[in-house]
mmCIF file of C-alpha atoms and ligand atoms in Angstrom:
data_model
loop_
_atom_site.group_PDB
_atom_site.id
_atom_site.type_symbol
_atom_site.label_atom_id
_atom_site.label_comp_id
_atom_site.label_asym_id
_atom_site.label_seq_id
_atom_site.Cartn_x
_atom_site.Cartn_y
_atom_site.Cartn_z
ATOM 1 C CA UNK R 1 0.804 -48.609 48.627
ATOM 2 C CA UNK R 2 -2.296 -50.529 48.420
ATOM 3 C CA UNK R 3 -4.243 -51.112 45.410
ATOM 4 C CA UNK R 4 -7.295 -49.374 46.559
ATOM 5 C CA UNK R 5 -4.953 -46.159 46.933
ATOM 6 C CA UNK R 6 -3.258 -46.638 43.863
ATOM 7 C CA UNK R 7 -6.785 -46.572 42.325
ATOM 8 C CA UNK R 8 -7.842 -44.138 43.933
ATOM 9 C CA UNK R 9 -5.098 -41.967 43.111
ATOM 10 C CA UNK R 10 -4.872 -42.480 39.330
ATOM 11 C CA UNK R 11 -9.021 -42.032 39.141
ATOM 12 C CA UNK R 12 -7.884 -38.053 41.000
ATOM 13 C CA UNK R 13 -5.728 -37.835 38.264
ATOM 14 C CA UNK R 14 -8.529 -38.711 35.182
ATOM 15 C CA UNK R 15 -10.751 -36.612 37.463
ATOM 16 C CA UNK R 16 -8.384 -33.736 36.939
ATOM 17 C CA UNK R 17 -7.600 -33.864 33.464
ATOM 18 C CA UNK R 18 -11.595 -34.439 32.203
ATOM 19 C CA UNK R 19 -12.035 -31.201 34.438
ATOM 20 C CA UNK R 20 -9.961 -29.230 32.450
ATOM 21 C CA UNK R 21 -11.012 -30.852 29.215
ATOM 22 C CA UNK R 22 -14.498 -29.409 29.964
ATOM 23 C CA UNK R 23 -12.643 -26.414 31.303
ATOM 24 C CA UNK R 24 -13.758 -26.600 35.133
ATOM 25 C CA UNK R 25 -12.139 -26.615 38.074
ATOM 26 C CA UNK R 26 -11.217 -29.875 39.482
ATOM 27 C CA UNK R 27 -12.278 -29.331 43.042
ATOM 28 C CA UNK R 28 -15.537 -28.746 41.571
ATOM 29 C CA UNK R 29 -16.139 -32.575 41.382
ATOM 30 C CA UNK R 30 -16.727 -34.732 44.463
ATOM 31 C CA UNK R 31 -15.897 -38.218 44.066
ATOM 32 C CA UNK R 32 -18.104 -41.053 45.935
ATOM 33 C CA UNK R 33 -16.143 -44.201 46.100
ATOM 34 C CA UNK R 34 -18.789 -46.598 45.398
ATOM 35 C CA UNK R 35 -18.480 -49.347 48.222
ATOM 36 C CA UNK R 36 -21.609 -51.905 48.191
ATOM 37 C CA UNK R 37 -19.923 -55.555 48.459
ATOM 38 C CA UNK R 38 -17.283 -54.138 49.686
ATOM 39 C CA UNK R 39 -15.461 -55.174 53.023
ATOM 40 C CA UNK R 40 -14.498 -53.214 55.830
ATOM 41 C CA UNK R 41 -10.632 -53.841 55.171
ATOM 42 C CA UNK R 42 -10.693 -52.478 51.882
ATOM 43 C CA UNK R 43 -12.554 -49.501 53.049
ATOM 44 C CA UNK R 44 -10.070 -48.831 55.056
ATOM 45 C CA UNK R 45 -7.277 -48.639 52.598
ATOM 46 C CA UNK R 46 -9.637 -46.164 50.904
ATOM 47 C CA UNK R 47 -9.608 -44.122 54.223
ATOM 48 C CA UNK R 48 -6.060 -44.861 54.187
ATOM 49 C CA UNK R 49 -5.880 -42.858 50.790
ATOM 50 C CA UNK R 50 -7.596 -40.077 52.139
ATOM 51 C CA UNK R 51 -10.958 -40.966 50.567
ATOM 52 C CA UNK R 52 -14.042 -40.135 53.199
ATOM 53 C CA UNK R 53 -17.513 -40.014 50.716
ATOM 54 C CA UNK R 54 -18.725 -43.597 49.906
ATOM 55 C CA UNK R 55 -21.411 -44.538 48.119
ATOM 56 C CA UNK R 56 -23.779 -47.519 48.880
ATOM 57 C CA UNK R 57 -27.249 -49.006 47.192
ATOM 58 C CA UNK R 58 -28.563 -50.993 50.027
ATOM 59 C CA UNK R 59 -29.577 -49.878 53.265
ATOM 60 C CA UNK R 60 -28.852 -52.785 54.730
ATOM 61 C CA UNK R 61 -25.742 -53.523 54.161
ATOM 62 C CA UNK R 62 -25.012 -49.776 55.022
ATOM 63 C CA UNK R 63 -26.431 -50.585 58.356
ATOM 64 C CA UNK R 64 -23.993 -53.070 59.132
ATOM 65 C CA UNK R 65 -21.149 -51.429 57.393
ATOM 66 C CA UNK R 66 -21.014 -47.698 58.320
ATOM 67 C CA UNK R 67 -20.680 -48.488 62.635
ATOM 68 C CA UNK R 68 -17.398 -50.473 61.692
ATOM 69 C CA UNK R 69 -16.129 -46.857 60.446
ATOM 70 C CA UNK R 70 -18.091 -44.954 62.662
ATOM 71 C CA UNK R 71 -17.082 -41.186 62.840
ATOM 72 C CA UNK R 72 -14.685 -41.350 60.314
ATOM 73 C CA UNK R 73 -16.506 -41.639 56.428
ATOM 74 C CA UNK R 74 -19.183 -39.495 55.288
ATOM 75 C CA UNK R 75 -21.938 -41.795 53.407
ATOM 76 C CA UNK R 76 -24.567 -40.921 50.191
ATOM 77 C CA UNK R 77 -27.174 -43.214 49.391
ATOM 78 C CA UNK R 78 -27.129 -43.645 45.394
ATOM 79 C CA UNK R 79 -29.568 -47.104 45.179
ATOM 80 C CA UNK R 80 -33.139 -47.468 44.525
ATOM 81 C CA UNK R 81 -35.071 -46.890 48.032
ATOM 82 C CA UNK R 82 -37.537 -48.922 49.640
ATOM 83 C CA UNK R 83 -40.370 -47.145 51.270
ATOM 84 C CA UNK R 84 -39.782 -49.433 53.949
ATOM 85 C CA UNK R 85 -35.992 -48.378 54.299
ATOM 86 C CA UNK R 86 -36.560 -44.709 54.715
ATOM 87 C CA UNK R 87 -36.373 -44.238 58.258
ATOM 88 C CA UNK R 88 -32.894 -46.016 57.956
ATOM 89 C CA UNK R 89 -32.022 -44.409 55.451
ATOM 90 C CA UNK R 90 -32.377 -40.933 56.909
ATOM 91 C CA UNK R 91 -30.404 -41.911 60.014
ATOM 92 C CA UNK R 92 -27.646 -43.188 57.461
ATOM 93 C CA UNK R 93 -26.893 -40.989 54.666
ATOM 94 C CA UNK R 94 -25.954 -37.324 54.548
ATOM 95 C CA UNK R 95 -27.173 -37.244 50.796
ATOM 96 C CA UNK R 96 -29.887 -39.492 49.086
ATOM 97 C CA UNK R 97 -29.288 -39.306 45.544
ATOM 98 C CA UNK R 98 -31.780 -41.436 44.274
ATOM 99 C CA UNK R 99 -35.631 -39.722 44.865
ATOM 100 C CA UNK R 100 -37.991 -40.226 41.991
ATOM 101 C CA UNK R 101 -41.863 -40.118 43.571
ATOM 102 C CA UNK R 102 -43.501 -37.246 45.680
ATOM 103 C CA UNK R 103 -44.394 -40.742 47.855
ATOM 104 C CA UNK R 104 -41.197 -41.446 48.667
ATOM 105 C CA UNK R 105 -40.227 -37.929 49.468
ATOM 106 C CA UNK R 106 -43.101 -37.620 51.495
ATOM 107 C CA UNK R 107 -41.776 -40.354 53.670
ATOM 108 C CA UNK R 108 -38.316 -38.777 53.609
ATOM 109 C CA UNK R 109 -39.712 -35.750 54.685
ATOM 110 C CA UNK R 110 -41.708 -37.303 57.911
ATOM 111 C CA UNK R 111 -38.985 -38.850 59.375
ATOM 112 C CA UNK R 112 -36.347 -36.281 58.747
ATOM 113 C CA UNK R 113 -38.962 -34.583 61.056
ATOM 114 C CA UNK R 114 -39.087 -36.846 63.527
ATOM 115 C CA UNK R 115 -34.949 -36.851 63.212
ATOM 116 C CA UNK R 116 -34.737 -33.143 63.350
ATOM 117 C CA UNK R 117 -33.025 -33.373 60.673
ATOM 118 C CA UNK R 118 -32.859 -31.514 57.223
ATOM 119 C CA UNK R 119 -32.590 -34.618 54.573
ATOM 120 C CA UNK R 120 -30.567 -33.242 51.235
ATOM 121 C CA UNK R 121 -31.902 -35.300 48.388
ATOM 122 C CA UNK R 122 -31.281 -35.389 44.752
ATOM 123 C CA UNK R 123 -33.735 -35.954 42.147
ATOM 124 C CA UNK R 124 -33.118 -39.586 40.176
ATOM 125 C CA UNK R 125 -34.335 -38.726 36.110
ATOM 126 C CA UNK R 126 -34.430 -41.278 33.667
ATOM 127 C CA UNK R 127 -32.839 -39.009 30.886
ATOM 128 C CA UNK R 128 -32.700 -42.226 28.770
ATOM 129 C CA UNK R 129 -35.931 -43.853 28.903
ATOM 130 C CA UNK R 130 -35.374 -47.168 29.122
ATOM 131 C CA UNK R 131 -37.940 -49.332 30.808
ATOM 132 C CA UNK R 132 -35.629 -51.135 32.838
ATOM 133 C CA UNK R 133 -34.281 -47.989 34.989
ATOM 134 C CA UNK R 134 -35.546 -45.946 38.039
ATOM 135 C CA UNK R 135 -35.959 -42.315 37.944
ATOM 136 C CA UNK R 136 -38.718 -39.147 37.400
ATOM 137 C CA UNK R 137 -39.284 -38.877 33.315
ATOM 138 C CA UNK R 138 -37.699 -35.557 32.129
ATOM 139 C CA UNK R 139 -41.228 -33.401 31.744
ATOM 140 C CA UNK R 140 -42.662 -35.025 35.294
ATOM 141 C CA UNK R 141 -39.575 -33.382 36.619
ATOM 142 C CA UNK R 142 -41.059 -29.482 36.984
ATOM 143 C CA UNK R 143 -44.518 -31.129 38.583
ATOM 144 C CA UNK R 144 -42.509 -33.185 41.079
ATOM 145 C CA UNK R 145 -40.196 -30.206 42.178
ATOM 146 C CA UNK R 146 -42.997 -27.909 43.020
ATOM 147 C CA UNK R 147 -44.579 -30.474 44.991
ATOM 148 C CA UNK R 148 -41.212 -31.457 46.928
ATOM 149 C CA UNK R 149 -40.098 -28.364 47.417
ATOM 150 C CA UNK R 150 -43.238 -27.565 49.935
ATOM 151 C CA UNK R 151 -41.825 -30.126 52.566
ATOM 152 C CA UNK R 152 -40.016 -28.480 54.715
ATOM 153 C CA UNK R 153 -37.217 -31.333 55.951
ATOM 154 C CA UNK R 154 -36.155 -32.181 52.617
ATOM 155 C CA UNK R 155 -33.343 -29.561 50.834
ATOM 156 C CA UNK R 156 -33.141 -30.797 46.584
ATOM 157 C CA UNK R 157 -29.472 -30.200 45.872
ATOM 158 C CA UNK R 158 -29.731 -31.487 42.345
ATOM 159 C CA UNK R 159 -30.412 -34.554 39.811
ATOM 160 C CA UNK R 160 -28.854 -37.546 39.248
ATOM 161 C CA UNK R 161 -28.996 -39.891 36.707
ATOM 162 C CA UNK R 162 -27.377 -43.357 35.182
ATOM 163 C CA UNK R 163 -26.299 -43.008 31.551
ATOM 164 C CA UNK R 164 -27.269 -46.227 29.111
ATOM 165 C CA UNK R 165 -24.160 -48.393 29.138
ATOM 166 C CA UNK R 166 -22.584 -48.655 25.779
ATOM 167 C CA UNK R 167 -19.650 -50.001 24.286
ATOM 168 C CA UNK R 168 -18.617 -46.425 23.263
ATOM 169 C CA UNK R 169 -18.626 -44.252 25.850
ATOM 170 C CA UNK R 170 -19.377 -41.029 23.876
ATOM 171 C CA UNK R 171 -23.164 -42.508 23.456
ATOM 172 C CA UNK R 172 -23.461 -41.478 26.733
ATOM 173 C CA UNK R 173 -22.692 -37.877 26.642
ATOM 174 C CA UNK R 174 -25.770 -36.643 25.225
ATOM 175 C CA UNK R 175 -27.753 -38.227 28.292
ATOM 176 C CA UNK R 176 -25.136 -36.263 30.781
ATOM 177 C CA UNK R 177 -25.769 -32.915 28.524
ATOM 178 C CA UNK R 178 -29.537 -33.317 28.724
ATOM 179 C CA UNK R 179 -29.206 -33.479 32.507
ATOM 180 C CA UNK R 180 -27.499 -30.406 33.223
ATOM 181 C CA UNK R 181 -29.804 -28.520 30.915
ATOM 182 C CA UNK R 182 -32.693 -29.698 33.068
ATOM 183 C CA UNK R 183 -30.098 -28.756 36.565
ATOM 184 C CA UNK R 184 -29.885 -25.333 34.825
ATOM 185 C CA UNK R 185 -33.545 -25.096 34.179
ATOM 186 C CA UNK R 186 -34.276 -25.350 37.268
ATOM 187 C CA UNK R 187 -31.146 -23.763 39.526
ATOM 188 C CA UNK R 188 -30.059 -26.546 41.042
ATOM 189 C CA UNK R 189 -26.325 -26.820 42.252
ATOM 190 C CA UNK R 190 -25.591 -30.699 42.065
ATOM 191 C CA UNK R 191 -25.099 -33.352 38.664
ATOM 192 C CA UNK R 192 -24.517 -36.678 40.026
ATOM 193 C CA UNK R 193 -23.628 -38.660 37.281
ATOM 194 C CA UNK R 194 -20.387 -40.434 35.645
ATOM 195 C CA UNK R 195 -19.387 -44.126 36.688
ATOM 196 C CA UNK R 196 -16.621 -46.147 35.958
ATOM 197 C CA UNK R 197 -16.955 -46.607 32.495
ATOM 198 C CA UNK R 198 -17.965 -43.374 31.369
ATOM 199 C CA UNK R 199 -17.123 -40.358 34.739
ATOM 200 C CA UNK R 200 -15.038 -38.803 31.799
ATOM 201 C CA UNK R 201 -17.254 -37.702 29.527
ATOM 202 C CA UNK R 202 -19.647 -37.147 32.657
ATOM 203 C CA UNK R 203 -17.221 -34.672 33.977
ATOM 204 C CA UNK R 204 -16.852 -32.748 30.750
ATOM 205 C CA UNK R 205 -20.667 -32.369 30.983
ATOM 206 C CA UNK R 206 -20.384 -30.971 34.001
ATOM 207 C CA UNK R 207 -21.275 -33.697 36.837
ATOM 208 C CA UNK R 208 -20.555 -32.565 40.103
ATOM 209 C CA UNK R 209 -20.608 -35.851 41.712
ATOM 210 C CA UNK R 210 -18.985 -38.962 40.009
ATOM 211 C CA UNK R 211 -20.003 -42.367 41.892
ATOM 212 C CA UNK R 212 -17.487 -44.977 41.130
ATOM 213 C CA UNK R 213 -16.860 -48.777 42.380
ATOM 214 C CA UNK R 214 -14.934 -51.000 39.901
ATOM 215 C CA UNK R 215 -12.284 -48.357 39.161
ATOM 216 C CA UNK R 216 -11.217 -48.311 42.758
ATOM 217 C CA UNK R 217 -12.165 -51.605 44.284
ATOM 218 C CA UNK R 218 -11.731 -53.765 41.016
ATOM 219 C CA UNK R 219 -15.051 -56.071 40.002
ATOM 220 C CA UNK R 220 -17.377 -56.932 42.806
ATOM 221 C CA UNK R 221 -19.718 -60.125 43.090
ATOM 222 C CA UNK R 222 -23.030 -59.354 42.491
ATOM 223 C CA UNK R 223 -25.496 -58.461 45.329
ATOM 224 C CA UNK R 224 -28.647 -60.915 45.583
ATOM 225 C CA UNK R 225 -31.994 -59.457 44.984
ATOM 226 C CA UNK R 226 -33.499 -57.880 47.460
ATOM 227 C CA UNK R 227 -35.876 -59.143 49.932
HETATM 228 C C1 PLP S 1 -22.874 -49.560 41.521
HETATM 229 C C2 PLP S 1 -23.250 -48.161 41.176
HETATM 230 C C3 PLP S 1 -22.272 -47.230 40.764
HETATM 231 C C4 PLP S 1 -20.806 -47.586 40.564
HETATM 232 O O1 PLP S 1 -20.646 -48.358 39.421
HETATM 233 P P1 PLP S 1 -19.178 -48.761 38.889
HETATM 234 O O2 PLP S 1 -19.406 -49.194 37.502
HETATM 235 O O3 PLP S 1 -18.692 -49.853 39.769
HETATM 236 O O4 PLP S 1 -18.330 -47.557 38.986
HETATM 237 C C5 PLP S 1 -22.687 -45.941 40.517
HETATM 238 N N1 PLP S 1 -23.979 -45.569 40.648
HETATM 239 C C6 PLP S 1 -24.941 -46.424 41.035
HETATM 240 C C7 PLP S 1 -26.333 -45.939 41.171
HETATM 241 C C8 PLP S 1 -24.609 -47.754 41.315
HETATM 242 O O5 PLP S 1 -25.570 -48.606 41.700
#
């Protein structure tokens, strides 16, 4: 067996027992193999494994990478997005997880139009507050949904969010707790939230949709800034 699919098999099993830890039904969480850097031959060992949703941050390197598995993986965007990028972006990604403006929506929502599509999005909230991350502050979050919610091409799924990282992991849970409150304020299905270090605690929180890369396709180079 490869390593990917040794991975990817022992992160089913943690997914399992953090389910019933938080006493929920594994095949209530979705795993998204996280696969920016990552090269077509170790995507296929993940496909190999039976793994089909992957994860990337760039559009692209998404571009480039999804033809070479064409028909085969299904493909969320979980990165910051680029105004710029959108129109890719839509013709990419079933799920974009990481919306945080009415702007960028807006733009989501003309060219799902002009792709006859309906784009499912996710709402990106900076439960944390640090300065250095992406996402809709918690109380901007009601103000933004009413306004998104009156385009017509875009379907909000849920919220996502990335959790401080922290030498112990449990700092994290009350950042995963205070985003499902806010998902059950306002009746939304998906939590995407839980990463390598810390998908455990996410899960017993109640994420629906844990995004991980280093567990499955060990440490990855660092991408270069964008341009
Ligand atoms: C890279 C990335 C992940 C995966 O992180 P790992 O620590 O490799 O599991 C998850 N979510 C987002 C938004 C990322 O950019």
């Amino acid at each position: 067996m490869s390593e990917v699919a040794h991975n990817i098999n022992q992160i089913r099993q943690r997914i399992r027992s953090a389910a019933e830890r938080g006493g929920r039904r594994p095949e209530d969480i979705t795993l998204v193999a996280v696969s920016k850097t990552i090269e077509p031959e170790r995507l296929e060992a993940a496909l190999g494994a039976g793994q089909t949703l992957f994860g990337e941050s760039r559009v692209q390197e998404a571009k480039a990478k999804i033809p070479l598995v064409s028909g085969r993986a299904h493909w969320h965007m979980i990165g910051h997005l680029q105004t710029n990028k959108v129109r890719d972006a839509v013709a990419l990604f079933e799920v974009i997880h990481s919306v945080e403006s009415v702007k960028l929506a807006s733009e989501l929502n003309k060219w799902a139009e002009h792709a006859g599509k309906t784009q499912v999005i996710l709402l990106e909230v900076n439960v944390s507050g640090e300065g250095s991350k992406f996402g809709l502050k918690p109380e901007d979050l009601e103000s933004t949904l009413t306004e998104i919610n009156k385009l017509p091409r875009l379907e909000v799924q849920g919220l996502m969010t990335i959790a401080p990282v922290a030498e112990e992991v449990e700092k994290a849970r009350p950042y995963f707790r205070r985003l499902r409150e806010l998902r059950d304020a306002f009746n939304l299905r998906e939590l995407s939230m839980g990463m390598t270090h810390d998908f455990e605690v996410a899960i017993e929180e109640g994420a629906t949709l844990v995004r991980i890369g280093a567990a499955i396709f060990g440490e990855r180079k660092r991408h270069e800034p964008e341009e």
